[in-house]
CSV table of C-alpha atoms and ligand atoms in Angstrom, one decimal:
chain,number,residue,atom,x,y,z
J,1,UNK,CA,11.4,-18.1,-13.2
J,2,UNK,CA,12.7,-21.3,-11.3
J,3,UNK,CA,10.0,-22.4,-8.5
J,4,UNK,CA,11.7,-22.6,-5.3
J,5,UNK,CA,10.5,-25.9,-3.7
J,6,UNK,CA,11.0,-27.5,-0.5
J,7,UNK,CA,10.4,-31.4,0.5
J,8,UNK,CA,10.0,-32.2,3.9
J,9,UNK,CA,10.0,-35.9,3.4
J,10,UNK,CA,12.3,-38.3,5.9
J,11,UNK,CA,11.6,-41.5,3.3
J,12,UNK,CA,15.1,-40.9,1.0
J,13,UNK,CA,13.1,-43.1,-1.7
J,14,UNK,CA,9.9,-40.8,-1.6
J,15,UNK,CA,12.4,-38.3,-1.8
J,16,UNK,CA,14.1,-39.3,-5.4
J,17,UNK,CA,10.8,-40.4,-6.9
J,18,UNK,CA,9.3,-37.1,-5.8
J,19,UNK,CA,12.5,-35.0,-7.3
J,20,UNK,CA,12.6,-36.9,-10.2
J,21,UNK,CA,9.2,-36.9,-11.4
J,22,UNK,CA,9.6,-32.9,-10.9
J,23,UNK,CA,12.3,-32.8,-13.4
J,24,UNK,CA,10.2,-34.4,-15.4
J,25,UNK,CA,7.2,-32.5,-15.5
J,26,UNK,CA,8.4,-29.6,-17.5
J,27,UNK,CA,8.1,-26.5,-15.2
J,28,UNK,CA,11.6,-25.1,-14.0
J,29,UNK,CA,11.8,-26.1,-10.2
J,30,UNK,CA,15.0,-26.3,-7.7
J,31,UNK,CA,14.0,-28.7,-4.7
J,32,UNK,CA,16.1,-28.7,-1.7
J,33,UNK,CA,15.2,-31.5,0.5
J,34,UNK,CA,14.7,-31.6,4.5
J,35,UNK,CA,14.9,-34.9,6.3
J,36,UNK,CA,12.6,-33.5,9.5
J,37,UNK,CA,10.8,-30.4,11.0
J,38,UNK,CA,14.6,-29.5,12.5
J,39,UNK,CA,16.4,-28.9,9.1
J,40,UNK,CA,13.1,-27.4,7.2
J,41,UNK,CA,12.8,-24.9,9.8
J,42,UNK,CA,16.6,-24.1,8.9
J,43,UNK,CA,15.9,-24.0,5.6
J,44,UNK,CA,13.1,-21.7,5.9
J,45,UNK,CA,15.0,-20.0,8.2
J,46,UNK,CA,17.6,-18.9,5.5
J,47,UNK,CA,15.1,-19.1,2.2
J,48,UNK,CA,12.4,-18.4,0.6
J,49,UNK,CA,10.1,-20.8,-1.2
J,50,UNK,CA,7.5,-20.8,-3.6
J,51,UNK,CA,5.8,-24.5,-2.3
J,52,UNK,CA,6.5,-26.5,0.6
J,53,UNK,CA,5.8,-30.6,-0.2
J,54,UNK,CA,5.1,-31.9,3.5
J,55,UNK,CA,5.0,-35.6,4.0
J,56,UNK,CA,2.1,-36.8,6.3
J,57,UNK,CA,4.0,-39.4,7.8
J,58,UNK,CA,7.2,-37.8,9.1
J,59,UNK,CA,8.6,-39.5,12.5
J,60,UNK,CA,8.2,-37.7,16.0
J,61,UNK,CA,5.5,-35.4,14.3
J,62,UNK,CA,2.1,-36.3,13.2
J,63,UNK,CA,1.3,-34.6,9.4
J,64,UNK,CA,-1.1,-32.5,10.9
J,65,UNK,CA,1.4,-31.0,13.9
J,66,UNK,CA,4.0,-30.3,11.4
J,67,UNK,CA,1.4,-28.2,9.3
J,68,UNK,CA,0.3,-26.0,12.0
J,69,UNK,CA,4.1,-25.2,12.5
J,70,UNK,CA,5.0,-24.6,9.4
J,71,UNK,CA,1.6,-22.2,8.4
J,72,UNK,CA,3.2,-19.8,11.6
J,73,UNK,CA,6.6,-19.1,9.6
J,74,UNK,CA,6.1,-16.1,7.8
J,75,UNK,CA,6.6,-15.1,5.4
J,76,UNK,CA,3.9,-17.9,4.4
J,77,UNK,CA,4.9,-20.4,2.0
J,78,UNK,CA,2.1,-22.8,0.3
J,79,UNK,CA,2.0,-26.0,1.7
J,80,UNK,CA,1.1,-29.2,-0.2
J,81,UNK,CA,0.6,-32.5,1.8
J,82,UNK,CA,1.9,-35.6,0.3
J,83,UNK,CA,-0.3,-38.4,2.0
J,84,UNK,CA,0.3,-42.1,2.1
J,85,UNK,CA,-2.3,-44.4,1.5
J,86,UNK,CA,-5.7,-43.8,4.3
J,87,UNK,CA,-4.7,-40.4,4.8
J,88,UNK,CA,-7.4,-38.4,2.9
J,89,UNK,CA,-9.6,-38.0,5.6
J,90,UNK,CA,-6.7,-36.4,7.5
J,91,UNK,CA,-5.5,-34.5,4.1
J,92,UNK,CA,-9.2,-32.9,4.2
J,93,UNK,CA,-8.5,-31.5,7.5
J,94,UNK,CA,-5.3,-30.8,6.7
J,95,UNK,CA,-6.9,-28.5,3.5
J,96,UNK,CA,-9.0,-27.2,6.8
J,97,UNK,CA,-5.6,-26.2,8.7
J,98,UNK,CA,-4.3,-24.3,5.9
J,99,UNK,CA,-2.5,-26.9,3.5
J,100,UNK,CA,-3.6,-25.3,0.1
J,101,UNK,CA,-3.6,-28.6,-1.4
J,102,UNK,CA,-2.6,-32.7,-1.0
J,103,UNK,CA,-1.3,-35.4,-3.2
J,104,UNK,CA,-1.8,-39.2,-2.2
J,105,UNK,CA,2.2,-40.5,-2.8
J,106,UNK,CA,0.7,-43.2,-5.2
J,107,UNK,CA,-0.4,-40.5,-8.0
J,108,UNK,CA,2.6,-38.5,-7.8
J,109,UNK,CA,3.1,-38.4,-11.8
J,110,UNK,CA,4.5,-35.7,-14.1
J,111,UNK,CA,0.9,-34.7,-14.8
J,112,UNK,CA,-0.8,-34.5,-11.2
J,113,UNK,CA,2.8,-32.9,-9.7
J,114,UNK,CA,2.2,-30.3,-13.0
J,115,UNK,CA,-1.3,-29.9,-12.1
J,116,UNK,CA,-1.1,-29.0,-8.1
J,117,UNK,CA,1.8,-26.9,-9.3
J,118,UNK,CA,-0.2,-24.9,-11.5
J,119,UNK,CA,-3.1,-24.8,-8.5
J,120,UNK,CA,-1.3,-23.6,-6.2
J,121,UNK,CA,0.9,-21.0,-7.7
J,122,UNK,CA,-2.2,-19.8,-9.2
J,123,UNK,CA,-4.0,-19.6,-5.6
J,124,UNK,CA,-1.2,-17.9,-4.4
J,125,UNK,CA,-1.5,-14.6,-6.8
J,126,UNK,CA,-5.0,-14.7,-6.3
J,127,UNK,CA,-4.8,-14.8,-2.0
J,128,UNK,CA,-1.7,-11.9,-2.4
J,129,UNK,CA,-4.1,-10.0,-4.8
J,130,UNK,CA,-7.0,-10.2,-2.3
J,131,UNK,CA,-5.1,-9.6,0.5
J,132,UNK,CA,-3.8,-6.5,-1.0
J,133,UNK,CA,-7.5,-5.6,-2.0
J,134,UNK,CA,-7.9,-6.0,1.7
J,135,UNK,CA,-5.5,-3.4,3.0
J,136,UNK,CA,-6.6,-1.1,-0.2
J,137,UNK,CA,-10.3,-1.8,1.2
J,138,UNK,CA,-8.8,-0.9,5.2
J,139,UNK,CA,-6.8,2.5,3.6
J,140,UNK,CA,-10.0,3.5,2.1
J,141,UNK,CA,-12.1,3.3,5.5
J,142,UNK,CA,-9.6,5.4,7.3
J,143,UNK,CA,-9.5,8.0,5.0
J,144,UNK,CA,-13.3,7.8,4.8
J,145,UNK,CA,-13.7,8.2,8.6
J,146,UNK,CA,-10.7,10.7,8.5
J,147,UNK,CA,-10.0,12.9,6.0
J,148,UNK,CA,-14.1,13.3,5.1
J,149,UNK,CA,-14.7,14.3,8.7
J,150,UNK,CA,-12.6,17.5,8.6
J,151,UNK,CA,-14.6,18.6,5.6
J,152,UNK,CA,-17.8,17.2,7.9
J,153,UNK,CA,-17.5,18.9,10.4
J,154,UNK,CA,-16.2,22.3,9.0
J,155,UNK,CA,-19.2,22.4,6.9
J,156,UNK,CA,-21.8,22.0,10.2
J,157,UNK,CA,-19.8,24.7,12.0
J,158,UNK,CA,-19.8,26.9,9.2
J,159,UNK,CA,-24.0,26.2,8.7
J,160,UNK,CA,-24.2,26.9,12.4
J,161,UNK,CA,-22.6,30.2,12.3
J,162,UNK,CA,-24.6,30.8,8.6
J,163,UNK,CA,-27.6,30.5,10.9
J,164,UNK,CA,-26.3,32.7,13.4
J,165,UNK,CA,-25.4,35.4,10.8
J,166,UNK,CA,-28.6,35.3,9.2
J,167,UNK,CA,-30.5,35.5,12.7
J,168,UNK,CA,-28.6,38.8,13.5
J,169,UNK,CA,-29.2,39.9,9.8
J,170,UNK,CA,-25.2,40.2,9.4
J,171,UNK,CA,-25.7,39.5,5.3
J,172,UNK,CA,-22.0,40.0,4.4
J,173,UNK,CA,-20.9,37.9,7.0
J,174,UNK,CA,-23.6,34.9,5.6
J,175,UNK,CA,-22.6,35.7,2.1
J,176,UNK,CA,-18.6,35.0,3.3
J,177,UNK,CA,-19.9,31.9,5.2
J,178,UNK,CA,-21.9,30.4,2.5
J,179,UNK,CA,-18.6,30.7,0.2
J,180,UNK,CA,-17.2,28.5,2.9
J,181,UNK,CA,-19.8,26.4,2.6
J,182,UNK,CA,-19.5,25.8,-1.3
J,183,UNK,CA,-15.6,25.6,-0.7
J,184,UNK,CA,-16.2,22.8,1.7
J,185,UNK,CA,-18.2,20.9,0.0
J,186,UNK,CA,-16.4,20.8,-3.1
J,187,UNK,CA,-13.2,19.3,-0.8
J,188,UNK,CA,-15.4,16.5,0.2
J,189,UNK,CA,-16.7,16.1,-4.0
J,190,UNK,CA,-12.7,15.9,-4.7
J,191,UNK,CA,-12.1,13.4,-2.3
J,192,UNK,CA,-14.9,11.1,-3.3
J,193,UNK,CA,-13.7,11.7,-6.9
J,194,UNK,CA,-9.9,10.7,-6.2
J,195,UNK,CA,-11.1,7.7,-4.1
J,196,UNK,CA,-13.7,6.6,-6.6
J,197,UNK,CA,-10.8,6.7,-9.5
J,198,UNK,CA,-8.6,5.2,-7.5
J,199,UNK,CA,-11.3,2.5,-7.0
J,200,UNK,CA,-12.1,2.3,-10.9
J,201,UNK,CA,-8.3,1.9,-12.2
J,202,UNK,CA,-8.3,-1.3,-9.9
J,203,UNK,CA,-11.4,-3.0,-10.5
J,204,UNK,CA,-13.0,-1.8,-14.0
J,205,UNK,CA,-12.4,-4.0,-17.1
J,206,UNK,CA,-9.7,-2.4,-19.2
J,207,UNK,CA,-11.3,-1.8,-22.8
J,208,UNK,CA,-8.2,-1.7,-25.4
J,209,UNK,CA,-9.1,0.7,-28.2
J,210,UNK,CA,-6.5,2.3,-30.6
J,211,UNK,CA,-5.8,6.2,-30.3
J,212,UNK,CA,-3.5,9.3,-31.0
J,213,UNK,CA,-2.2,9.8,-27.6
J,214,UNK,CA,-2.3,13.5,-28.2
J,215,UNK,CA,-6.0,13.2,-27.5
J,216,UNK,CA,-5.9,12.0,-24.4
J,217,UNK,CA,-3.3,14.2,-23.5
J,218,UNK,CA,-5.9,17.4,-25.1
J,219,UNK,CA,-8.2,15.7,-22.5
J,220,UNK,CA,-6.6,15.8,-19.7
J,221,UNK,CA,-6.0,19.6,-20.5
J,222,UNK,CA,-9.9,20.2,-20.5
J,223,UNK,CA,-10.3,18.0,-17.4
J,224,UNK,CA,-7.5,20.6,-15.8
J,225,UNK,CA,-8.7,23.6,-17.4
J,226,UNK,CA,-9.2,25.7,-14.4
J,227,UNK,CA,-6.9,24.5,-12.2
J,228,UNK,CA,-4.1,25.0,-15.2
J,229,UNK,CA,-6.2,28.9,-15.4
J,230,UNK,CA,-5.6,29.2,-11.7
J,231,UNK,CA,-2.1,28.8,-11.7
J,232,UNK,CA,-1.3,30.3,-15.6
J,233,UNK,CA,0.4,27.0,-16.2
J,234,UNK,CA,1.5,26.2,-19.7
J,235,UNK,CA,0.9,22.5,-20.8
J,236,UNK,CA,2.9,21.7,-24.1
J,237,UNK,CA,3.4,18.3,-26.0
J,238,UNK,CA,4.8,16.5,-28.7
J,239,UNK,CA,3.6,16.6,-32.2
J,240,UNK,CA,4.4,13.5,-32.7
J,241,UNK,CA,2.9,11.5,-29.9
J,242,UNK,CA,1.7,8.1,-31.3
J,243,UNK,CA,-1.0,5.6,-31.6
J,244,UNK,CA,-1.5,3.3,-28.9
J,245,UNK,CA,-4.0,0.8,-27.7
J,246,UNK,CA,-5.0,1.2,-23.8
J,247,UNK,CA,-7.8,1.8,-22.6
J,248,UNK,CA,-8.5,6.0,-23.1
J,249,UNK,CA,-10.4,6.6,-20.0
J,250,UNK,CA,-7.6,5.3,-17.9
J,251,UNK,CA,-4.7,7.1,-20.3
J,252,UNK,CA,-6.7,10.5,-19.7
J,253,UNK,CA,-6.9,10.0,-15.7
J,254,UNK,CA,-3.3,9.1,-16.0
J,255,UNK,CA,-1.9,12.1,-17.8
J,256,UNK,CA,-4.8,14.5,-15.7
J,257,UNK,CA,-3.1,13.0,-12.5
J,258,UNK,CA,0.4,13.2,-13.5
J,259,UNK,CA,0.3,16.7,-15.6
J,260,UNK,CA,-1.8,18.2,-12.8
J,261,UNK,CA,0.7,17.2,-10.2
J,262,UNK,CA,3.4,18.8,-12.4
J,263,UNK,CA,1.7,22.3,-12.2
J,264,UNK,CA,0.5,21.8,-8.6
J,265,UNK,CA,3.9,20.9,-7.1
J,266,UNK,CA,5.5,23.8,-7.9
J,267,UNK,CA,6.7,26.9,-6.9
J,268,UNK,CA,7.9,28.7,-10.4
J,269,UNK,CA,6.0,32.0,-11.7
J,270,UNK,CA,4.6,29.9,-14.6
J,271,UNK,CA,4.5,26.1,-14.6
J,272,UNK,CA,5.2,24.5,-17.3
J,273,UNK,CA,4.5,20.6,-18.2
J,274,UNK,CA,5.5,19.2,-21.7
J,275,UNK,CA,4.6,15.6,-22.4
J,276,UNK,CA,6.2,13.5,-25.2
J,277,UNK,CA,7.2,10.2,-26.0
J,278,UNK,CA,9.4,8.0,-27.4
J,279,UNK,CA,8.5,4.3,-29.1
J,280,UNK,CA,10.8,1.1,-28.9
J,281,UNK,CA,10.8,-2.4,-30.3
J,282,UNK,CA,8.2,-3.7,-27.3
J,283,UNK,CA,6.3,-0.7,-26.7
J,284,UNK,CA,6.0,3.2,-25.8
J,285,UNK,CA,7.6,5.4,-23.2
J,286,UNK,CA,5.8,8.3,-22.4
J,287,UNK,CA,7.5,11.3,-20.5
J,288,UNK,CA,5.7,14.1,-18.4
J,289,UNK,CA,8.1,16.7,-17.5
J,290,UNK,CA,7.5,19.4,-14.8
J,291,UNK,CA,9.1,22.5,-13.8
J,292,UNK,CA,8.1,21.8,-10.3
J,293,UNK,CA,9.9,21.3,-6.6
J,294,UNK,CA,11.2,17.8,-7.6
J,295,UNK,CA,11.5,14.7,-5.4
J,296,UNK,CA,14.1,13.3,-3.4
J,297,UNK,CA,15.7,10.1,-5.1
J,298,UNK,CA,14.7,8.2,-2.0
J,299,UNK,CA,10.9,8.7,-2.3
J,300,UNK,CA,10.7,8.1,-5.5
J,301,UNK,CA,9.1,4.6,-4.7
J,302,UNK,CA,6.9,6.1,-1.8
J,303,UNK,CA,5.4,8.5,-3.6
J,304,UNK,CA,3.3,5.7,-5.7
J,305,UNK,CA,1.9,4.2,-2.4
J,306,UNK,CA,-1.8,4.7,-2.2
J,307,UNK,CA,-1.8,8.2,0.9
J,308,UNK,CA,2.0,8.8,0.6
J,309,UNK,CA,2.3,12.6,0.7
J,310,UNK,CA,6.0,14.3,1.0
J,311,UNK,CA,7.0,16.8,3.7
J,312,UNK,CA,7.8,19.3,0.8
J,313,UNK,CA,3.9,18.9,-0.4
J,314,UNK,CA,2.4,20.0,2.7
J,315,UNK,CA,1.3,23.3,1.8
J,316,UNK,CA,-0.3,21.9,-1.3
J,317,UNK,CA,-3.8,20.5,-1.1
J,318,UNK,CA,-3.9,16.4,-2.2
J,319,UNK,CA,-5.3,12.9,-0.5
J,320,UNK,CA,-2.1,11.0,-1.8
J,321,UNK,CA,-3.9,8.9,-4.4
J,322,UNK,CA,-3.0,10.7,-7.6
J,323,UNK,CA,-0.4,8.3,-8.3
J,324,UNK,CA,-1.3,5.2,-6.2
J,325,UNK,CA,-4.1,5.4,-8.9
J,326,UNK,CA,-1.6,5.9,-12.2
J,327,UNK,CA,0.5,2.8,-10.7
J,328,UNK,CA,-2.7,0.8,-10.6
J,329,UNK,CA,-3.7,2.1,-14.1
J,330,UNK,CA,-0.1,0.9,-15.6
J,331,UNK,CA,-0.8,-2.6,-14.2
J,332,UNK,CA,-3.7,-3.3,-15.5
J,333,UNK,CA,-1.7,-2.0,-19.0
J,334,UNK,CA,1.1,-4.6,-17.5
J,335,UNK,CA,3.5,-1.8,-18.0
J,336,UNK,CA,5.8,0.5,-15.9
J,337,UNK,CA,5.8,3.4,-14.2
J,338,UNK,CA,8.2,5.8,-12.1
J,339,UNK,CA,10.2,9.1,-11.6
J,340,UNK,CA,13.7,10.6,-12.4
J,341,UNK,CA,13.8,14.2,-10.7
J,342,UNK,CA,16.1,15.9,-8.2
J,343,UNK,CA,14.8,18.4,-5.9
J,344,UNK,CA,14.5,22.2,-7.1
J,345,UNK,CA,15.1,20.8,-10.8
J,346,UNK,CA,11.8,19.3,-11.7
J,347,UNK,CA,10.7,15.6,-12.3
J,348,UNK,CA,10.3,13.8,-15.2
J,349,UNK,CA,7.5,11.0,-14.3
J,350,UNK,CA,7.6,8.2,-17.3
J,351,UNK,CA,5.4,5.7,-18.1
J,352,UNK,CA,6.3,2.1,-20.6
J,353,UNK,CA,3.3,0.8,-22.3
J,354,UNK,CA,3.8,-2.3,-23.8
J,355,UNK,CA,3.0,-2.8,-27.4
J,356,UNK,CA,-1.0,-4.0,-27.4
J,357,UNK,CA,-1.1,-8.0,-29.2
J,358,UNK,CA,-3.7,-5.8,-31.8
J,359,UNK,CA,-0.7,-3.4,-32.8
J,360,UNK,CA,1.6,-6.4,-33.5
J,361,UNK,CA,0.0,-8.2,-35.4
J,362,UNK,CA,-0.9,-5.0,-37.3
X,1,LIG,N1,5.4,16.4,-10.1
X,1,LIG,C1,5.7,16.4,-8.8
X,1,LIG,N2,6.7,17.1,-8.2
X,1,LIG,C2,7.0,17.0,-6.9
X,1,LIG,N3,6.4,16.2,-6.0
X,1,LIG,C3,5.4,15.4,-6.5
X,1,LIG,C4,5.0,15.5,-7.9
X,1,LIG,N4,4.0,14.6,-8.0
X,1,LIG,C5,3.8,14.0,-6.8
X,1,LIG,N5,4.6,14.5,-5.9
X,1,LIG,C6,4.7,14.1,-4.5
X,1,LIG,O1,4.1,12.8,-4.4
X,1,LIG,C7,3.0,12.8,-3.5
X,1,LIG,C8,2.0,11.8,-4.0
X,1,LIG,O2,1.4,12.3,-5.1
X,1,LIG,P1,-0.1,11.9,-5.5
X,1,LIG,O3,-0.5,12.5,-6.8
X,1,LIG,O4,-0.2,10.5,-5.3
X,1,LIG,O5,-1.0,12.6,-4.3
X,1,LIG,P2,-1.4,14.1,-4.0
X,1,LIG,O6,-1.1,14.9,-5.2
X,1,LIG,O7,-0.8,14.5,-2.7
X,1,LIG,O8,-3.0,13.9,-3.8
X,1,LIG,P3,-4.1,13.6,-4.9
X,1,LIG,O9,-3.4,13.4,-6.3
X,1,LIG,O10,-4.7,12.3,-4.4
X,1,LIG,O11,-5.0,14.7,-4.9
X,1,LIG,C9,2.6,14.3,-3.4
X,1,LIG,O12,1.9,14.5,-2.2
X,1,LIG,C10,3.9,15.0,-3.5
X,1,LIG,O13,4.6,15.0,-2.3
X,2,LIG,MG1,-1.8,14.2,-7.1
């Protein structure tokens, strides 16, 4: 992947040792260069870049000016100051303003430019991954304050009228109410288990370990087994499902989350899910095909964003996390996931594991 960088640097001198150095330093770049603020605000206007080289010393602006207009442009865009001599106690505030790094113009080598390269590409996927921890972290809060309150407050109402019942000895009407109760409770247990598995595929260390994928596929089954009784579903696979290395906690709550959507999302006399898979020269596809209502080409992106639920699914119980969670498990696999369906026809969601360093070698 070339890195898209951009030099804000009016010295045309600074400008060709700082381009030429980059070609030297090995990584694949493509530098356009801006003479001022002007023409790297039009720059940024029509591209994106992965690392914005600022020069301290441009004329009309002082350094620090032209960093706190540049950090407003969003998308943002690292910024690294390049600071003539005296400057680092003004590059230290400048790290303070937002610059994610500086480089004094007298040790701009192959080796340093290589280095605050590395730095700040690296900083980058670790700011996009906490920010995106952040919204994950916001998403969780409002369903916590949300979607547990229904079940809250159903279950006080229902212990209120239990109490009532009892008081005016109406025993079949406290035996009805304290089904209720057990019902309502059990929603809240579901939700605190999809939200805590959609908290584990993110954040627990993936174990590798090498396994027929028919067992966790006969796994999942248990984990479903009422819920598959409920609906006299019929859950079929592959003898020849093969060997993979993943990690077999996260495969299982994969295969629960996608088979059990299979039979829930549907509207046939007997659901039917059959699971098989198919190996190529980097990996494994795996293929979980329903019976089911199908999905609409256009949401079959949305429906793997954590609380996306479908207007056809409304009369089917869910929180929307069944498959932000299998997404999350298939990145920590570094593999693929997503959906080829048509509605009234069934889907056929398919997953691409790619082929564990242990099995090649192997
Ligand atoms: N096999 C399927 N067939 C048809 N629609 C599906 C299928 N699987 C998922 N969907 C749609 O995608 C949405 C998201 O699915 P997901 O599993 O993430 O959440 P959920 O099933 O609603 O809730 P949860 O799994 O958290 O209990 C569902 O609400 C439904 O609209
Ligand atoms: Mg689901």
């Amino acid at each position: 992947m070339t890195i898209r960088i951009l030099a804000v640097e009016d010295d045309i001198g600074d400008f060709k040792t700082l381009k030429r150095t980059l070609l030297s330093c090995g990584l694949p770049t493509e530098t356009d260069h801006a003479v001022d603020m002007l023409a790297a605000l039009e720059y940024l206007e029509k591209k994106q870049y992965d690392i914005i080289f600022l020069d301290f010393g441009l004329p009309l602006m002082n350094g620090l000016h032209a960093l706190s207009e540049l950090t407003l442009i969003e998308p943002p865009t690292p910024i690294v100051m390049v600071t003539g001599q005296g400057d680092e106690t003004l590059a230290r505030k400048a790290l303070k303003s937002g610059a994610s790094d500086y480089i004094p113009k007298r040790e701009v080598t192959s080796e340093t430019l290589r280095r605050t390269i590395d730095h700040v590409l690296e900083m980058t996927v670790l700011q996009r991954k906490l920010e995106e921890q952040q919204r994950s972290l916001e998403s969780f809060a409002y369903v916590l304050a949300h979607d547990l309150k229904t079940p809250i407050n159903q279950t006080r109402l229902i212990g209120e009228m239990l109490s009532d019942a009892i008081k005016s000895k109406d025993y079949s009407e406290a035996e009805n109410l304290s089904n209720f109760l057990v019902e309502s409770t059990q929603r809240m247990d579901d939700l605190i288990s999809v939200l805590s598995s959609y908290n584990q595929a993110q954040s627990e260390d993936v174990v590798f370990q090498t396994f027929t994928l028919s067992t966790a596929v006969s796994d999942a089954m248990k984990n479903l087994d009422s819920e598959l009784q409920k609906r006299g579903a019929k859950v079929t696979f592959a003898k020849d499902l093969p060997v993979i290395t993943a990690s077999p906690p996260m495969i299982t709550q994969l295969l629960q989350n996608l088979i059990g959507n299979g039979i829930k999302y549907c509207d046939a006399a007997l659901p039917r899910v059959h699971v098989f898979a198919e190996a190529d020269q980097d990996g494994v596809n795996v293929m979980v095909q329903d019976n089911g209502i199908g999905i609409a080409e256009e949401d079959s992106l949305k429906v793997f964003q954590p609380f996306q639920r479908l207007r056809a699914a409304s009369k089917f119980e869910g929180t929307g996390l069944g498959l932000a969670t299998c997404q999350a498990i298939i990145q920590r696999h570094e593999g693929r996931i997503w959906v080829t369906s048509k509605p009234g026809e069934g889907s056929i969601f398919s997953f691409w594991l790619p082929r564990h360093s242990t099995e090649k070698t192997a």
